[in-house]
Coordinates of C-alpha atoms in Angstrom, one line a residue:
M1098 CA -12.4 8.2 -47.6
K1099 CA -14.7 8.6 -44.7
R1100 CA -13.4 11.3 -42.3
K1101 CA -12.7 10.7 -38.6
A1102 CA -15.5 11.6 -36.2
T1103 CA -15.0 14.7 -34.1
S1104 CA -16.4 15.9 -30.8
L1105 CA -18.7 18.2 -32.8
D1106 CA -20.2 15.2 -34.5
I1107 CA -20.8 13.6 -31.1
A1108 CA -22.4 16.8 -29.8
H1109 CA -24.8 16.9 -32.8
L1110 CA -25.8 13.2 -32.4
A1111 CA -26.2 13.5 -28.6
G1112 CA -28.0 16.8 -28.7
V1113 CA -25.6 18.6 -26.4
S1114 CA -22.9 21.3 -26.8
Q1115 CA -19.3 20.5 -27.9
A1116 CA -18.1 21.8 -24.5
T1117 CA -20.3 19.3 -22.7
V1118 CA -18.9 16.5 -24.8
S1119 CA -15.3 17.6 -23.9
R1120 CA -16.2 17.7 -20.2
A1121 CA -18.0 14.3 -20.3
L1122 CA -15.1 12.5 -22.1
S1123 CA -12.5 14.0 -19.7
G1124 CA -14.4 12.7 -16.7
S1125 CA -15.7 16.0 -15.4
T1126 CA -18.1 15.7 -12.4
L1127 CA -20.1 18.7 -13.9
V1128 CA -21.8 16.3 -16.3
S1129 CA -24.7 14.2 -15.1
E1130 CA -24.5 10.5 -15.4
E1131 CA -27.5 10.3 -17.8
T1132 CA -25.8 12.9 -20.1
R1133 CA -22.5 11.1 -19.9
R1134 CA -24.1 7.8 -20.9
R1135 CA -25.8 9.5 -23.9
I1136 CA -22.5 11.1 -25.0
Q1137 CA -20.6 7.8 -24.6
A1138 CA -23.3 6.0 -26.6
A1139 CA -22.9 8.6 -29.4
A1140 CA -19.1 8.3 -29.3
D1141 CA -19.4 4.5 -29.6
Q1142 CA -21.8 4.7 -32.5
L1143 CA -19.4 7.0 -34.4
N1144 CA -16.3 4.9 -33.4
Y1145 CA -14.8 8.0 -31.8
T1146 CA -11.5 7.7 -30.0
V1147 CA -9.9 10.5 -28.0
D1148 CA -6.7 12.0 -29.3
K1149 CA -4.8 11.9 -26.0
N1150 CA -1.9 14.0 -27.2
A1151 CA -4.2 16.9 -28.4
S1152 CA -6.4 16.6 -25.3
S1153 CA -3.4 16.7 -23.0
L1154 CA -2.0 19.8 -24.7
R1155 CA -5.3 21.6 -24.3
R1156 CA -5.7 20.7 -20.7
M1157 CA -2.0 20.9 -19.9
Y1158 CA -2.2 17.4 -18.6
S1159 CA 0.1 14.4 -19.5
G1160 CA -2.7 11.8 -19.2
T1161 CA -0.2 9.8 -17.2
L1162 CA 0.2 8.9 -13.5
A1163 CA 3.6 7.8 -12.0
L1164 CA 3.9 4.9 -9.6
L1165 CA 7.2 5.2 -7.7
F1166 CA 8.5 2.1 -5.9
F1167 CA 11.1 2.7 -3.2
E1168 CA 13.8 0.3 -2.1
D1169 CA 13.4 -1.3 1.3
P1170 CA 16.3 -0.8 3.6
T1171 CA 18.4 -3.9 2.6
A1172 CA 22.1 -4.3 2.3
D1173 CA 22.0 -4.5 -1.5
E1174 CA 19.6 -1.5 -1.9
S1175 CA 17.5 -3.4 -4.4
H1176 CA 14.7 -5.0 -2.5
I1177 CA 11.0 -4.4 -3.2
N1178 CA 8.6 -5.9 -0.8
P1179 CA 6.4 -8.4 -2.7
F1180 CA 3.4 -6.9 -0.9
F1181 CA 3.7 -3.8 -3.0
L1182 CA 4.1 -5.8 -6.2
S1183 CA 0.7 -7.4 -5.4
M1184 CA -0.9 -3.9 -5.6
L1185 CA 0.5 -3.3 -9.1
G1186 CA -2.2 -5.1 -11.0
S1187 CA -5.1 -3.3 -9.3
I1188 CA -3.4 0.1 -9.7
T1189 CA -2.8 -0.6 -13.4
R1190 CA -6.4 -1.7 -14.0
A1191 CA -7.7 1.4 -12.1
C1192 CA -5.6 3.7 -14.3
A1193 CA -6.8 2.0 -17.5
R1194 CA -10.5 2.4 -16.5
Q1195 CA -9.9 6.1 -16.0
G1196 CA -8.2 6.5 -19.3
Y1197 CA -4.7 7.1 -17.8
D1198 CA -1.4 5.6 -18.6
L1199 CA 0.8 4.4 -15.8
L1200 CA 4.6 5.2 -15.6
I1201 CA 6.3 2.8 -13.2
S1202 CA 9.7 3.7 -11.8
F1203 CA 12.0 2.2 -9.2
Q1204 CA 13.6 4.9 -7.0
Q1205 CA 16.5 4.9 -4.6
F1206 CA 15.5 6.9 -1.5
S1207 CA 18.7 8.9 -1.6
R1208 CA 17.7 10.5 -5.0
D1209 CA 15.8 13.8 -5.3
W1210 CA 12.8 12.1 -6.7
H1211 CA 10.5 14.6 -5.2
A1212 CA 12.0 17.4 -7.3
D1213 CA 12.6 15.2 -10.4
F1214 CA 8.9 14.3 -11.0
A1215 CA 7.5 17.7 -10.0
D1216 CA 9.9 19.6 -12.4
S1217 CA 9.8 17.2 -15.4
K1218 CA 6.0 17.1 -15.7
K1219 CA 6.3 13.5 -16.6
A1220 CA 3.0 12.8 -14.8
D1221 CA 0.0 14.6 -13.5
G1222 CA 0.3 12.9 -10.1
I1223 CA 2.4 10.4 -8.2
I1224 CA 1.5 7.2 -6.2
L1225 CA 4.2 6.4 -3.7
L1226 CA 4.8 2.8 -2.4
G1227 CA 7.5 2.0 0.2
Y1228 CA 9.6 4.4 2.1
G1229 CA 11.9 2.9 4.7
D1230 CA 12.4 5.3 7.6
Y1231 CA 9.3 7.5 7.8
L1232 CA 11.0 10.2 9.7
A1233 CA 13.6 10.7 7.0
Y1234 CA 10.9 10.3 4.3
R1235 CA 8.6 12.9 5.8
D1236 CA 10.8 15.8 4.8
K1237 CA 10.4 14.9 1.1
L1238 CA 6.7 14.6 1.4
E1239 CA 6.6 18.1 2.9
K1240 CA 8.6 19.4 -0.2
L1241 CA 6.0 17.7 -2.5
V1242 CA 3.2 19.6 -0.7
A1243 CA 5.2 22.9 -0.9
Q1244 CA 5.7 22.3 -4.7
G1245 CA 2.0 21.8 -5.2
T1246 CA 2.6 18.2 -6.5
H1247 CA -0.5 15.9 -6.6
F1248 CA 0.5 12.7 -4.8
V1249 CA -0.9 10.0 -2.6
R1250 CA 1.0 7.3 -0.7
W1251 CA 0.3 3.9 0.8
G1252 CA 1.2 3.9 4.4
A1253 CA 0.2 4.6 8.0
V1254 CA -2.5 7.3 8.4
L1255 CA -1.0 9.7 10.9
P1256 CA -2.2 13.0 12.5
D1257 CA -0.7 16.1 10.8
Q1258 CA 1.0 14.1 8.1
P1259 CA 2.0 15.8 4.8
G1260 CA -0.4 15.0 2.0
V1261 CA -2.9 12.2 1.6
S1262 CA -2.2 8.6 2.8
I1263 CA -4.2 5.5 2.2
G1264 CA -3.4 2.6 4.6
C1265 CA -4.8 -0.4 6.3
D1266 CA -6.0 -0.7 9.9
N1267 CA -2.7 -1.7 11.3
F1268 CA -3.8 -1.3 14.9
R1269 CA -6.8 -3.6 14.5
G1270 CA -4.7 -6.1 12.6
G1271 CA -2.2 -6.3 15.4
Q1272 CA -5.1 -6.7 17.9
A1273 CA -6.6 -9.5 15.8
V1274 CA -3.3 -11.5 15.7
A1275 CA -2.7 -11.2 19.4
E1276 CA -6.3 -12.0 20.3
H1277 CA -6.2 -15.1 18.0
L1278 CA -3.0 -16.4 19.7
L1279 CA -4.4 -15.7 23.1
E1280 CA -7.5 -17.7 22.2
R1281 CA -5.2 -20.6 21.2
G1282 CA -3.9 -20.6 24.8
R1283 CA -0.6 -18.8 24.1
R1284 CA 0.4 -16.5 26.9
R1285 CA 4.0 -15.4 26.1
I1286 CA 3.7 -13.8 22.7
A1287 CA 6.9 -12.2 21.2
F1288 CA 6.8 -9.4 18.6
L1289 CA 9.4 -9.2 15.8
G1290 CA 9.5 -5.7 14.1
D1291 CA 10.7 -2.2 14.6
A1292 CA 8.3 -0.8 17.2
T1293 CA 9.1 2.9 16.9
S1294 CA 7.8 6.0 15.0
H1295 CA 10.5 5.4 12.4
Y1296 CA 8.3 2.6 11.0
P1297 CA 4.7 3.7 11.9
E1298 CA 3.0 0.8 10.3
F1299 CA 4.9 -1.7 12.4
F1300 CA 4.5 0.5 15.4
E1301 CA 0.7 0.5 15.0
R1302 CA 0.7 -3.3 14.7
Y1303 CA 2.8 -3.4 17.9
R1304 CA 0.4 -1.1 19.6
G1305 CA -2.6 -3.3 18.7
Y1306 CA -0.7 -6.3 20.0
V1307 CA 0.1 -4.5 23.3
D1308 CA -3.6 -3.5 23.6
A1309 CA -4.8 -7.1 23.3
L1310 CA -2.3 -8.3 25.8
Q1311 CA -3.2 -5.7 28.3
R1312 CA -6.9 -6.4 28.0
A1313 CA -6.1 -10.0 28.7
G1314 CA -4.2 -8.9 31.9
L1315 CA -0.8 -9.7 30.4
P1316 CA 2.2 -7.3 30.3
A1317 CA 4.1 -6.5 27.1
E1318 CA 7.6 -7.5 28.1
A1319 CA 10.6 -5.7 26.5
S1320 CA 12.5 -9.0 26.3
L1321 CA 9.9 -10.4 24.0
Q1322 CA 10.3 -7.6 21.4
V1323 CA 13.1 -7.6 18.8
N1324 CA 13.6 -5.0 16.0
A1325 CA 13.4 -6.3 12.4
E1326 CA 13.1 -4.9 8.9
S1327 CA 10.8 -6.5 6.4
T1328 CA 13.1 -9.1 4.9
E1329 CA 13.5 -12.9 5.5
Q1330 CA 17.1 -12.4 6.6
S1331 CA 16.2 -9.8 9.2
G1332 CA 13.4 -12.0 10.5
Y1333 CA 15.8 -14.9 10.7
E1334 CA 18.3 -12.9 12.7
A1335 CA 15.7 -11.4 14.9
M1336 CA 14.4 -14.9 15.8
R1337 CA 17.9 -16.0 16.6
T1338 CA 18.3 -13.0 18.9
L1339 CA 15.0 -13.9 20.7
I1340 CA 16.1 -17.5 21.0
S1341 CA 19.5 -16.5 22.5
R1342 CA 17.9 -14.4 25.2
N1343 CA 16.5 -17.6 26.8
T1344 CA 13.3 -15.8 27.6
P1345 CA 10.3 -18.2 27.6
Y1346 CA 7.8 -17.7 24.7
D1347 CA 5.2 -19.8 23.1
A1348 CA 4.1 -17.6 20.1
V1349 CA 5.6 -15.1 17.7
F1350 CA 3.9 -12.3 15.9
A1351 CA 6.0 -11.0 13.1
A1352 CA 5.2 -7.5 11.8
S1353 CA 5.4 -8.7 8.2
D1354 CA 5.2 -12.1 6.3
L1355 CA 8.8 -11.8 5.2
I1356 CA 9.9 -11.4 8.8
A1357 CA 7.7 -14.4 9.7
I1358 CA 9.1 -16.6 7.0
G1359 CA 12.7 -15.8 8.2
A1360 CA 11.6 -16.6 11.8
L1361 CA 10.1 -19.9 10.6
H1362 CA 13.5 -21.0 9.2
A1363 CA 15.3 -19.9 12.4
L1364 CA 12.9 -21.9 14.6
G1365 CA 13.4 -25.0 12.4
D1366 CA 17.2 -24.6 12.5
H1367 CA 16.9 -24.7 16.4
G1368 CA 14.8 -27.8 16.4
L1369 CA 11.5 -26.0 17.3
Q1370 CA 8.3 -27.0 15.6
V1371 CA 5.6 -24.7 14.4
P1372 CA 2.9 -24.6 15.7
Q1373 CA 3.5 -27.4 18.2
D1374 CA 6.3 -25.6 20.1
V1375 CA 5.8 -22.1 18.9
A1376 CA 2.7 -20.6 17.2
L1377 CA 3.6 -18.1 14.4
A1378 CA 1.8 -15.3 12.6
G1379 CA 2.7 -12.6 10.1
F1380 CA 1.1 -9.6 8.4
D1381 CA 0.4 -8.8 4.7
D1382 CA -0.8 -12.1 3.2
I1383 CA 1.8 -12.1 0.4
A1384 CA 1.4 -15.0 -2.1
T1385 CA 4.2 -17.0 -0.4
A1386 CA 2.4 -17.0 3.0
S1387 CA 0.0 -19.8 2.0
F1388 CA 2.7 -22.0 0.4
V1389 CA 5.3 -22.2 3.2
N1390 CA 5.2 -25.2 5.5
P1391 CA 3.2 -24.9 7.6
P1392 CA 1.0 -22.3 5.8
L1393 CA 1.3 -18.9 7.6
T1394 CA -1.5 -17.3 9.7
T1395 CA -1.4 -13.7 8.7
V1396 CA -3.4 -10.4 8.3
Q1397 CA -4.7 -9.8 4.8
Q1398 CA -4.6 -6.3 3.4
D1399 CA -7.1 -5.8 0.5
T1400 CA -4.6 -4.9 -2.3
K1401 CA -7.4 -4.8 -5.0
R1402 CA -9.3 -2.1 -3.0
A1403 CA -6.1 -0.4 -2.0
G1404 CA -5.1 0.1 -5.7
E1405 CA -8.5 1.5 -6.6
V1406 CA -8.6 4.0 -3.7
L1407 CA -5.1 5.2 -4.4
V1408 CA -5.9 6.0 -8.1
D1409 CA -9.3 7.5 -7.3
S1410 CA -7.8 9.7 -4.5
L1411 CA -5.1 10.9 -6.8
L1412 CA -7.4 11.7 -9.7
S1413 CA -9.7 13.6 -7.3
Q1414 CA -6.8 15.8 -6.3
I1415 CA -5.9 16.4 -10.0
R1416 CA -9.5 17.5 -10.6
G1417 CA -9.3 19.9 -7.6
E1418 CA -11.7 18.0 -5.5
P1419 CA -11.3 17.6 -1.7
V1420 CA -9.6 14.4 -0.7
E1421 CA -9.0 12.9 2.8
S1422 CA -6.7 10.1 4.0
A1423 CA -8.4 6.7 4.5
V1424 CA -8.0 3.6 6.5
L1425 CA -9.1 0.3 4.9
P1426 CA -10.2 -2.8 6.9
V1427 CA -8.1 -5.9 7.3
K1428 CA -8.9 -9.6 7.6
L1429 CA -7.2 -12.3 9.8
M1430 CA -6.3 -15.4 7.7
V1431 CA -5.9 -18.3 10.1
R1432 CA -3.7 -21.2 8.8
R1433 CA -1.7 -24.0 10.3
S1434 CA 1.2 -22.0 11.7
S1435 CA -0.9 -20.9 14.7
S1436 CA -3.3 -23.9 15.1
C1437 CA -2.3 -27.3 16.3

């Protein structure tokens, strides 16, 4: 019976040392790209496969990354924003390309997940998606940093924040929506979403909206802002609150697509047509946004690129390389909900 090829066989065929083979197959940056290709070609020729268990034991790595989803702050404590689900495919593919398994876990914010994953050694690093109230969440991020846990999160990129964050340009996205609505002749634009530091992504979108209004010589009126969480029900209730104030408005910018979809139903229930009576825009470009009636104008976040950057940033940390937070660009998707 033909024996299984070893790293020593690859080293002999590629004309390098066994240590170089090990470094190349583990993704070390110490190996040149030309040498890495030669080693990979030799491995392919010998039908060599990495014994992940043995390799992990030698390196004290699990060969696994953990993706932790967190509940959004809903009444039943079981809601996951579909925007995060849209990232799942790209994160999974990015892990596979790097030779890592992905452990996916749904976490309740109240649990001590920050201690559980650091102590159990289930994964070499953690990707965090969703967090609710950032000010409450920040304390657990600080504990992860203190424990030396490798982690990266999707969220607003803030000064002096714990750890590494990857996020979209929320400020520019908010600007783009407001500028678009102003170009359509709308002058009284409402904002639905929590505009405080508890929800920094929404707050940055609000700040971008305010900036566009001010540059157009228009005030940001407190009566045109209503707090809302990222659910259809919250958007529905926020829209009803705005309607009940009897404050004139001709457009609504919702801080997420879920809020916008809820607002769309509330406007319909009150006999208001979109966009004829009220222009409407959201943020995220979830799959449902293009299928509601009318299709929703929104800000698209590049979830494919986001997943890749999250995985690459986490693996760089694991390898001991310097990593910085990053802001990814956004794109305005104009549909019928804002254009007559």
